[in-house]
Tab-separated table of C-alpha atoms and ligand atoms in Angstrom:
chain	number	residue	atom	x	y	z
A	435	MET	CA	0.000	0.000	0.000
A	436	GLU	CA	1.081	3.579	-0.635
A	437	TYR	CA	-0.026	6.567	1.456
A	438	LEU	CA	-0.698	10.274	1.007
A	439	THR	CA	-0.062	12.689	3.847
A	440	LEU	CA	-2.784	15.211	4.706
A	441	HIS	CA	-1.817	18.756	5.714
A	442	ASN	CA	-2.119	17.812	9.412
A	443	GLY	CA	0.394	14.968	8.956
A	444	PHE	CA	-2.193	12.151	8.985
A	445	LYS	CA	-1.386	9.439	6.427
A	446	VAL	CA	-4.154	7.825	4.376
A	447	PRO	CA	-3.949	4.760	2.116
A	448	VAL	CA	-4.299	5.718	-1.565
A	449	VAL	CA	-6.766	2.859	-2.134
A	450	GLY	CA	-9.831	2.341	0.051
A	451	MET	CA	-13.062	0.387	-0.274
A	452	GLY	CA	-16.275	2.183	-1.209
A	453	ALA	CA	-19.048	0.691	0.908
A	454	ASN	CA	-22.335	2.420	0.114
A	455	THR	CA	-24.185	-0.838	-0.656
A	456	PHE	CA	-22.511	-3.230	1.786
A	457	GLY	CA	-24.608	-5.037	4.371
A	458	LYS	CA	-27.808	-4.416	2.392
A	459	VAL	CA	-30.274	-6.853	0.813
A	460	ASN	CA	-29.387	-7.349	-2.888
A	461	HIS	CA	-26.714	-4.625	-2.571
A	462	ASP	CA	-29.535	-2.153	-3.068
A	463	PHE	CA	-28.521	1.311	-1.843
A	464	TYR	CA	-32.055	1.877	-0.530
A	465	GLY	CA	-32.553	-1.746	0.594
A	466	ALA	CA	-32.972	-3.053	4.125
A	467	LEU	CA	-29.830	-3.863	6.101
A	468	ASP	CA	-28.969	-7.561	6.328
A	469	ASN	CA	-25.832	-6.871	8.426
A	470	ASP	CA	-23.818	-9.301	6.280
A	471	THR	CA	-20.112	-8.552	6.762
A	472	LYS	CA	-18.696	-11.349	4.557
A	473	GLU	CA	-17.668	-9.049	1.693
A	474	LEU	CA	-16.082	-6.537	4.043
A	475	ILE	CA	-14.074	-9.354	5.630
A	476	TRP	CA	-12.882	-10.286	2.116
A	477	ALA	CA	-11.828	-6.664	1.676
A	478	TYR	CA	-9.701	-6.843	4.855
A	479	GLU	CA	-8.245	-10.182	3.695
A	480	ASN	CA	-7.370	-8.492	0.402
A	481	GLY	CA	-5.488	-5.766	2.296
A	482	TYR	CA	-7.968	-2.875	2.408
A	483	ARG	CA	-7.628	-0.749	5.539
A	484	LEU	CA	-9.711	2.298	4.548
A	485	ILE	CA	-13.501	1.902	4.351
A	486	ASP	CA	-15.803	4.644	3.076
A	487	THR	CA	-19.245	4.971	4.662
A	488	ALA	CA	-21.694	7.770	5.508
A	489	ILE	CA	-24.699	8.410	7.711
A	490	VAL	CA	-26.990	8.324	4.664
A	491	TYR	CA	-25.674	4.867	3.695
A	492	ARG	CA	-27.257	3.634	6.984
A	493	ASN	CA	-24.518	1.003	7.300
A	494	GLU	CA	-22.031	2.568	9.717
A	495	THR	CA	-23.008	-0.170	12.222
A	496	VAL	CA	-22.282	-2.868	9.612
A	497	ILE	CA	-18.791	-1.451	9.033
A	498	ALA	CA	-18.169	-1.358	12.806
A	499	LYS	CA	-19.444	-4.957	13.088
A	500	SER	CA	-17.192	-6.080	10.210
A	501	ILE	CA	-14.067	-4.949	12.084
A	502	LYS	CA	-15.064	-7.139	15.039
A	503	ASP	CA	-16.171	-10.045	12.816
A	504	ALA	CA	-12.770	-9.932	11.081
A	505	HIS	CA	-11.061	-10.052	14.528
A	506	LEU	CA	-9.255	-6.814	13.754
A	507	ASN	CA	-8.566	-4.059	16.245
A	508	ARG	CA	-10.495	-0.842	15.704
A	509	LYS	CA	-7.209	1.038	15.278
A	510	ASP	CA	-6.190	-1.268	12.406
A	511	VAL	CA	-8.967	-0.001	10.134
A	512	MET	CA	-9.383	3.571	8.963
A	513	VAL	CA	-12.998	4.634	8.539
A	514	THR	CA	-14.351	7.598	6.621
A	515	SER	CA	-17.889	8.710	7.432
A	516	LYS	CA	-19.907	11.731	6.371
A	517	ILE	CA	-22.549	13.997	7.827
A	518	PRO	CA	-25.433	15.003	5.544
A	519	THR	CA	-26.248	18.705	5.269
A	520	LYS	CA	-29.142	18.657	2.852
A	521	GLU	CA	-32.266	20.175	4.380
A	522	LEU	CA	-30.581	20.777	7.748
A	523	PRO	CA	-32.414	23.637	9.448
A	524	LEU	CA	-29.799	26.295	10.153
A	525	GLU	CA	-30.784	26.666	13.784
A	526	ASP	CA	-30.584	22.946	14.407
A	527	ASP	CA	-27.280	22.651	16.307
A	528	GLU	CA	-28.659	19.757	18.301
A	529	LYS	CA	-29.351	17.689	15.191
A	530	ILE	CA	-25.833	18.289	13.871
A	531	GLU	CA	-24.381	17.333	17.245
A	532	ALA	CA	-26.577	14.202	17.508
A	533	MET	CA	-25.508	12.957	14.077
A	534	ILE	CA	-21.815	13.522	14.792
A	535	GLN	CA	-22.090	11.896	18.211
A	536	SER	CA	-23.876	8.881	16.743
A	537	SER	CA	-21.024	8.248	14.264
A	538	ILE	CA	-18.438	8.681	17.025
A	539	ASN	CA	-20.255	6.210	19.289
A	540	ILE	CA	-20.720	3.605	16.541
A	541	PHE	CA	-16.984	3.588	15.816
A	542	GLY	CA	-15.834	3.322	19.424
A	543	GLY	CA	-15.145	6.925	20.388
A	544	TYR	CA	-13.624	8.332	17.198
A	545	VAL	CA	-13.957	8.352	13.433
A	546	ASP	CA	-10.724	8.524	11.460
A	547	ILE	CA	-11.946	10.809	8.700
A	548	TYR	CA	-15.182	12.813	8.862
A	549	LEU	CA	-16.554	14.759	5.897
A	550	ILE	CA	-19.462	17.071	5.066
A	551	HIS	CA	-21.237	14.828	2.547
A	552	HIS	CA	-22.683	17.471	0.211
A	553	PRO	CA	-22.478	21.235	0.140
A	554	SER	CA	-25.457	23.251	1.309
A	555	THR	CA	-25.509	27.066	1.509
A	556	ASP	CA	-22.210	28.676	2.520
A	557	GLU	CA	-23.761	29.579	5.856
A	558	ILE	CA	-24.800	25.987	6.652
A	559	ASN	CA	-21.527	24.573	5.302
A	560	LEU	CA	-19.586	26.806	7.684
A	561	LYS	CA	-21.829	25.999	10.638
A	562	VAL	CA	-21.364	22.246	10.119
A	563	TRP	CA	-17.650	22.763	9.457
A	564	LYS	CA	-17.272	24.557	12.816
A	565	ALA	CA	-18.875	21.519	14.502
A	566	LEU	CA	-16.379	19.232	12.730
A	567	GLU	CA	-13.490	21.496	13.785
A	568	SER	CA	-14.615	21.384	17.394
A	569	HIS	CA	-14.758	17.559	17.451
A	570	TYR	CA	-11.420	17.368	15.598
A	571	LEU	CA	-9.835	19.478	18.327
A	572	LYS	CA	-11.325	17.146	20.958
A	573	GLY	CA	-9.657	14.193	19.211
A	574	HIS	CA	-12.885	12.637	17.930
A	575	PHE	CA	-11.669	12.828	14.315
A	576	LYS	CA	-8.123	12.335	13.003
A	577	ALA	CA	-8.899	14.284	9.844
A	578	ILE	CA	-11.801	16.379	8.570
A	579	GLY	CA	-12.869	17.352	5.099
A	580	VAL	CA	-15.674	17.875	2.647
A	581	SER	CA	-17.247	16.102	-0.295
A	582	ASN	CA	-18.667	17.365	-3.579
A	583	PHE	CA	-17.461	20.919	-2.841
A	584	SER	CA	-16.715	23.314	-5.721
A	585	LYS	CA	-13.791	25.748	-5.747
A	586	GLU	CA	-16.082	28.546	-4.557
A	587	GLN	CA	-17.490	26.447	-1.702
A	588	LEU	CA	-13.950	25.495	-0.650
A	589	ASP	CA	-12.918	29.160	-0.818
A	590	TYR	CA	-15.697	30.176	1.568
A	591	ILE	CA	-14.726	27.542	4.130
A	592	MET	CA	-11.024	28.387	3.828
A	593	LYS	CA	-11.763	32.099	4.297
A	594	TYR	CA	-13.738	31.685	7.537
A	595	ALA	CA	-12.509	28.402	9.041
A	596	ASN	CA	-9.754	27.928	11.581
A	597	ILE	CA	-8.781	24.594	10.053
A	598	LYS	CA	-8.595	24.107	6.297
A	599	PRO	CA	-10.354	21.009	4.845
A	600	MET	CA	-7.903	18.145	4.522
A	601	MET	CA	-9.790	16.252	1.802
A	602	ASN	CA	-12.436	16.829	-0.853
A	603	GLN	CA	-14.162	13.621	-1.973
A	604	ILE	CA	-15.532	14.190	-5.492
A	605	GLU	CA	-16.670	12.206	-8.498
A	606	SER	CA	-13.686	11.436	-10.730
A	607	ASN	CA	-13.852	8.986	-13.653
A	608	PRO	CA	-13.513	9.110	-17.450
A	609	ALA	CA	-17.016	10.609	-17.756
A	610	ASN	CA	-16.146	13.422	-15.328
A	611	TRP	CA	-12.437	13.921	-14.669
A	612	GLN	CA	-12.807	17.230	-12.800
A	613	GLN	CA	-9.165	18.036	-13.554
A	614	GLU	CA	-9.572	21.745	-12.765
A	615	LEU	CA	-11.075	21.052	-9.332
A	616	ILE	CA	-8.448	18.389	-8.602
A	617	SER	CA	-5.648	20.856	-9.460
A	618	TYR	CA	-7.296	23.474	-7.249
A	619	CYS	CA	-7.511	21.076	-4.300
A	620	LYS	CA	-3.867	20.104	-4.698
A	621	ALA	CA	-2.784	23.753	-4.927
A	622	TYR	CA	-4.360	24.288	-1.481
A	623	ASP	CA	-3.006	21.042	-0.021
A	624	ILE	CA	-6.462	19.441	0.073
A	625	VAL	CA	-6.193	15.764	-0.909
A	626	PRO	CA	-8.692	14.836	-3.656
A	627	VAL	CA	-10.519	11.523	-3.221
A	628	ALA	CA	-12.277	9.970	-6.226
A	629	TRP	CA	-15.717	8.454	-5.733
A	630	GLY	CA	-17.177	6.411	-8.585
A	631	PRO	CA	-13.648	5.781	-9.940
A	632	LEU	CA	-14.849	2.774	-11.989
A	633	ASP	CA	-18.282	3.926	-13.040
A	634	PRO	CA	-19.181	5.289	-15.558
A	635	VAL	CA	-16.338	4.334	-17.909
A	636	PRO	CA	-17.171	5.004	-21.578
A	637	ASN	CA	-13.597	4.291	-22.854
A	638	LYS	CA	-12.982	0.720	-21.618
A	639	ASP	CA	-11.551	-0.372	-25.022
A	640	ILE	CA	-8.717	2.172	-24.885
A	641	LEU	CA	-7.993	1.286	-21.266
A	642	THR	CA	-7.959	-2.441	-22.090
A	643	THR	CA	-5.481	-1.824	-24.928
A	644	ILE	CA	-3.206	0.159	-22.614
A	645	GLY	CA	-3.638	-2.544	-19.967
A	646	ASN	CA	-2.386	-5.240	-22.377
A	647	HIS	CA	1.100	-3.584	-22.319
A	648	TYR	CA	1.256	-3.850	-18.544
A	649	GLY	CA	-0.623	-7.135	-18.055
A	650	LYS	CA	-3.373	-5.253	-16.199
A	651	THR	CA	-7.138	-4.848	-16.612
A	652	TRP	CA	-8.950	-1.656	-17.641
A	653	ALA	CA	-9.984	-1.140	-14.003
A	654	GLN	CA	-6.407	-1.435	-12.732
A	655	ILE	CA	-5.219	1.052	-15.384
A	656	LEU	CA	-7.878	3.534	-14.363
A	657	LEU	CA	-7.165	3.267	-10.625
A	658	ARG	CA	-3.388	3.451	-11.161
A	659	HIS	CA	-3.906	6.538	-13.336
A	660	GLN	CA	-5.692	8.357	-10.523
A	661	ILE	CA	-3.203	7.455	-7.803
A	662	GLN	CA	-0.320	8.567	-10.067
A	663	LYS	CA	-2.168	11.927	-10.289
A	664	GLY	CA	-2.183	12.153	-6.485
A	665	VAL	CA	-5.841	11.203	-6.099
A	666	VAL	CA	-7.025	8.670	-3.489
A	667	VAL	CA	-9.447	6.094	-4.952
A	668	ILE	CA	-12.259	4.235	-3.165
A	669	PRO	CA	-13.492	1.636	-5.675
A	670	LYS	CA	-16.291	-0.621	-4.467
A	671	SER	CA	-16.564	-4.299	-5.285
A	672	HIS	CA	-18.742	-7.003	-3.777
A	673	ASN	CA	-16.604	-9.595	-5.542
A	674	LYS	CA	-13.498	-10.977	-3.813
A	675	LEU	CA	-11.431	-11.321	-7.001
A	676	ARG	CA	-12.292	-7.841	-8.247
A	677	GLN	CA	-11.485	-6.458	-4.799
A	678	PHE	CA	-8.045	-8.076	-5.129
A	679	GLU	CA	-7.663	-6.735	-8.669
A	680	ASN	CA	-8.438	-3.176	-7.561
A	681	ILE	CA	-5.796	-3.103	-4.837
A	682	ASN	CA	-3.130	-4.921	-6.876
A	683	ILE	CA	-1.887	-1.797	-8.649
A	684	PHE	CA	1.433	-1.062	-6.982
A	685	ASP	CA	3.722	-3.161	-9.183
A	686	PHE	CA	3.690	-1.034	-12.333
A	687	THR	CA	3.921	2.610	-13.419
A	688	LEU	CA	2.007	4.140	-16.310
A	689	SER	CA	4.146	6.097	-18.794
A	690	LEU	CA	3.438	9.813	-19.228
A	691	GLU	CA	2.225	9.035	-22.746
A	692	ASP	CA	-0.314	6.492	-21.441
A	693	MET	CA	-1.357	8.866	-18.631
A	694	ARG	CA	-2.115	11.496	-21.300
A	695	LYS	CA	-4.004	9.021	-23.556
A	696	ILE	CA	-6.303	7.999	-20.677
A	697	GLU	CA	-7.681	11.533	-20.288
A	698	GLU	CA	-7.809	12.359	-24.043
B	958	NAP	N1	-19.284	11.382	-1.569
B	958	NAP	C1	-20.243	11.053	-2.410
B	958	NAP	O1	-21.154	11.836	-2.714
B	958	NAP	C2	-20.241	9.678	-3.015
B	958	NAP	C3	-21.081	9.384	-4.100
B	958	NAP	C4	-21.032	8.102	-4.637
B	958	NAP	C5	-20.174	7.142	-4.109
B	958	NAP	N2	-19.393	7.455	-3.031
B	958	NAP	C6	-18.454	6.452	-2.440
B	958	NAP	O2	-17.586	6.003	-3.471
B	958	NAP	C7	-17.616	4.576	-3.527
B	958	NAP	C8	-17.306	4.088	-4.920
B	958	NAP	O3	-18.230	4.595	-5.863
B	958	NAP	P1	-19.347	3.683	-6.532
B	958	NAP	O4	-19.632	2.550	-5.619
B	958	NAP	O5	-20.466	4.571	-6.910
B	958	NAP	O6	-18.709	3.220	-7.907
B	958	NAP	P2	-17.343	2.467	-8.337
B	958	NAP	O7	-16.603	1.989	-7.160
B	958	NAP	O8	-16.659	3.350	-9.294
B	958	NAP	O9	-17.908	1.250	-9.178
B	958	NAP	C9	-18.564	0.194	-8.569
B	958	NAP	C10	-19.002	-0.788	-9.647
B	958	NAP	O10	-17.870	-1.249	-10.383
B	958	NAP	C11	-17.840	-2.682	-10.366
B	958	NAP	N3	-16.430	-3.071	-10.271
B	958	NAP	C12	-15.613	-2.934	-9.193
B	958	NAP	N4	-14.382	-3.382	-9.480
B	958	NAP	C13	-14.417	-3.820	-10.765
B	958	NAP	C14	-13.445	-4.389	-11.622
B	958	NAP	N5	-12.183	-4.600	-11.220
B	958	NAP	N6	-13.833	-4.733	-12.886
B	958	NAP	C15	-15.083	-4.532	-13.302
B	958	NAP	N7	-16.064	-3.980	-12.533
B	958	NAP	C16	-15.726	-3.619	-11.263
B	958	NAP	C17	-18.644	-3.088	-9.157
B	958	NAP	O11	-19.275	-4.329	-9.377
B	958	NAP	P3	-18.947	-5.632	-8.431
B	958	NAP	O12	-19.377	-5.235	-7.042
B	958	NAP	O13	-19.804	-6.702	-9.019
B	958	NAP	O14	-17.482	-5.895	-8.545
B	958	NAP	C18	-19.692	-1.982	-9.062
B	958	NAP	O15	-20.788	-2.270	-9.913
B	958	NAP	C19	-19.034	4.248	-3.008
B	958	NAP	O16	-19.158	2.898	-2.629
B	958	NAP	C20	-19.152	5.238	-1.869
B	958	NAP	O17	-18.473	4.740	-0.727
B	958	NAP	C21	-19.397	8.711	-2.486
């Protein structure tokens, strides 16, 4: 595994496991929880140590259970969770606090990385950010950040916050590379994290051709491309072999020419 260092010195693995449909009947995002941790245990067996969840995924408890089921120590697994901001009444400090506290309790007193899931108004974003800062300073989070924030939304937080966001988790794939936003994040020492790194992918043929030179699949080429750009990836797979494939990307380096072709 390789790591990126956040601006507070905290190191994060460059490959994590997306988990928005884990522990749910038929892997349906909106489905009932079945609390099945088998696929998460496979992920740990395959070497994943960063798991991406969120309050709106409703499966924080399944992720916490999976760590126990796998007989791992809590400190051996890094968890990202996220607080929703959509439709939060501005005056509702108690609701913000209750959501944060619930995540902290589920994960045994701290969450490694805690993000604002989606931007709201600047005013609400800042209010929620201040709550995250306060819990960060109490040691309840090792890193804090945002998700789906634009340059302007990041600017507002950076102007008024005491602590700059450490990460911005955004969609990044061949259908939506977001190169400008990624460059902006990096310029301000905010680590970009790619959600949906394997979906949608309209150019699989080109990626497969490039992959043939390296003995790698289109998915491995795509994930390697993003980590070579300095972007953390959190691909999701419910399949043990594809989980292995997605983390087995540290034994080759894409040429500059191939890197360029991938984003053409
Ligand atoms: N912050 C946000 O707003 C936000 C939004 C969306 C997602 N996310 C996070 O990002 C994570 C990843 O995004 P995502 O789940 O939407 O999409 P993704 O990880 O890009 O793609 C998942 C799909 O790709 C397939 N797949 C995985 N590895 C493969 C491989 N090696 N070859 C072929 N197919 C493969 C999976 O099928 P199999 O399971 O059958 O392998 C699954 O259908 C989510 O789980 C969630 O944690 C965050």
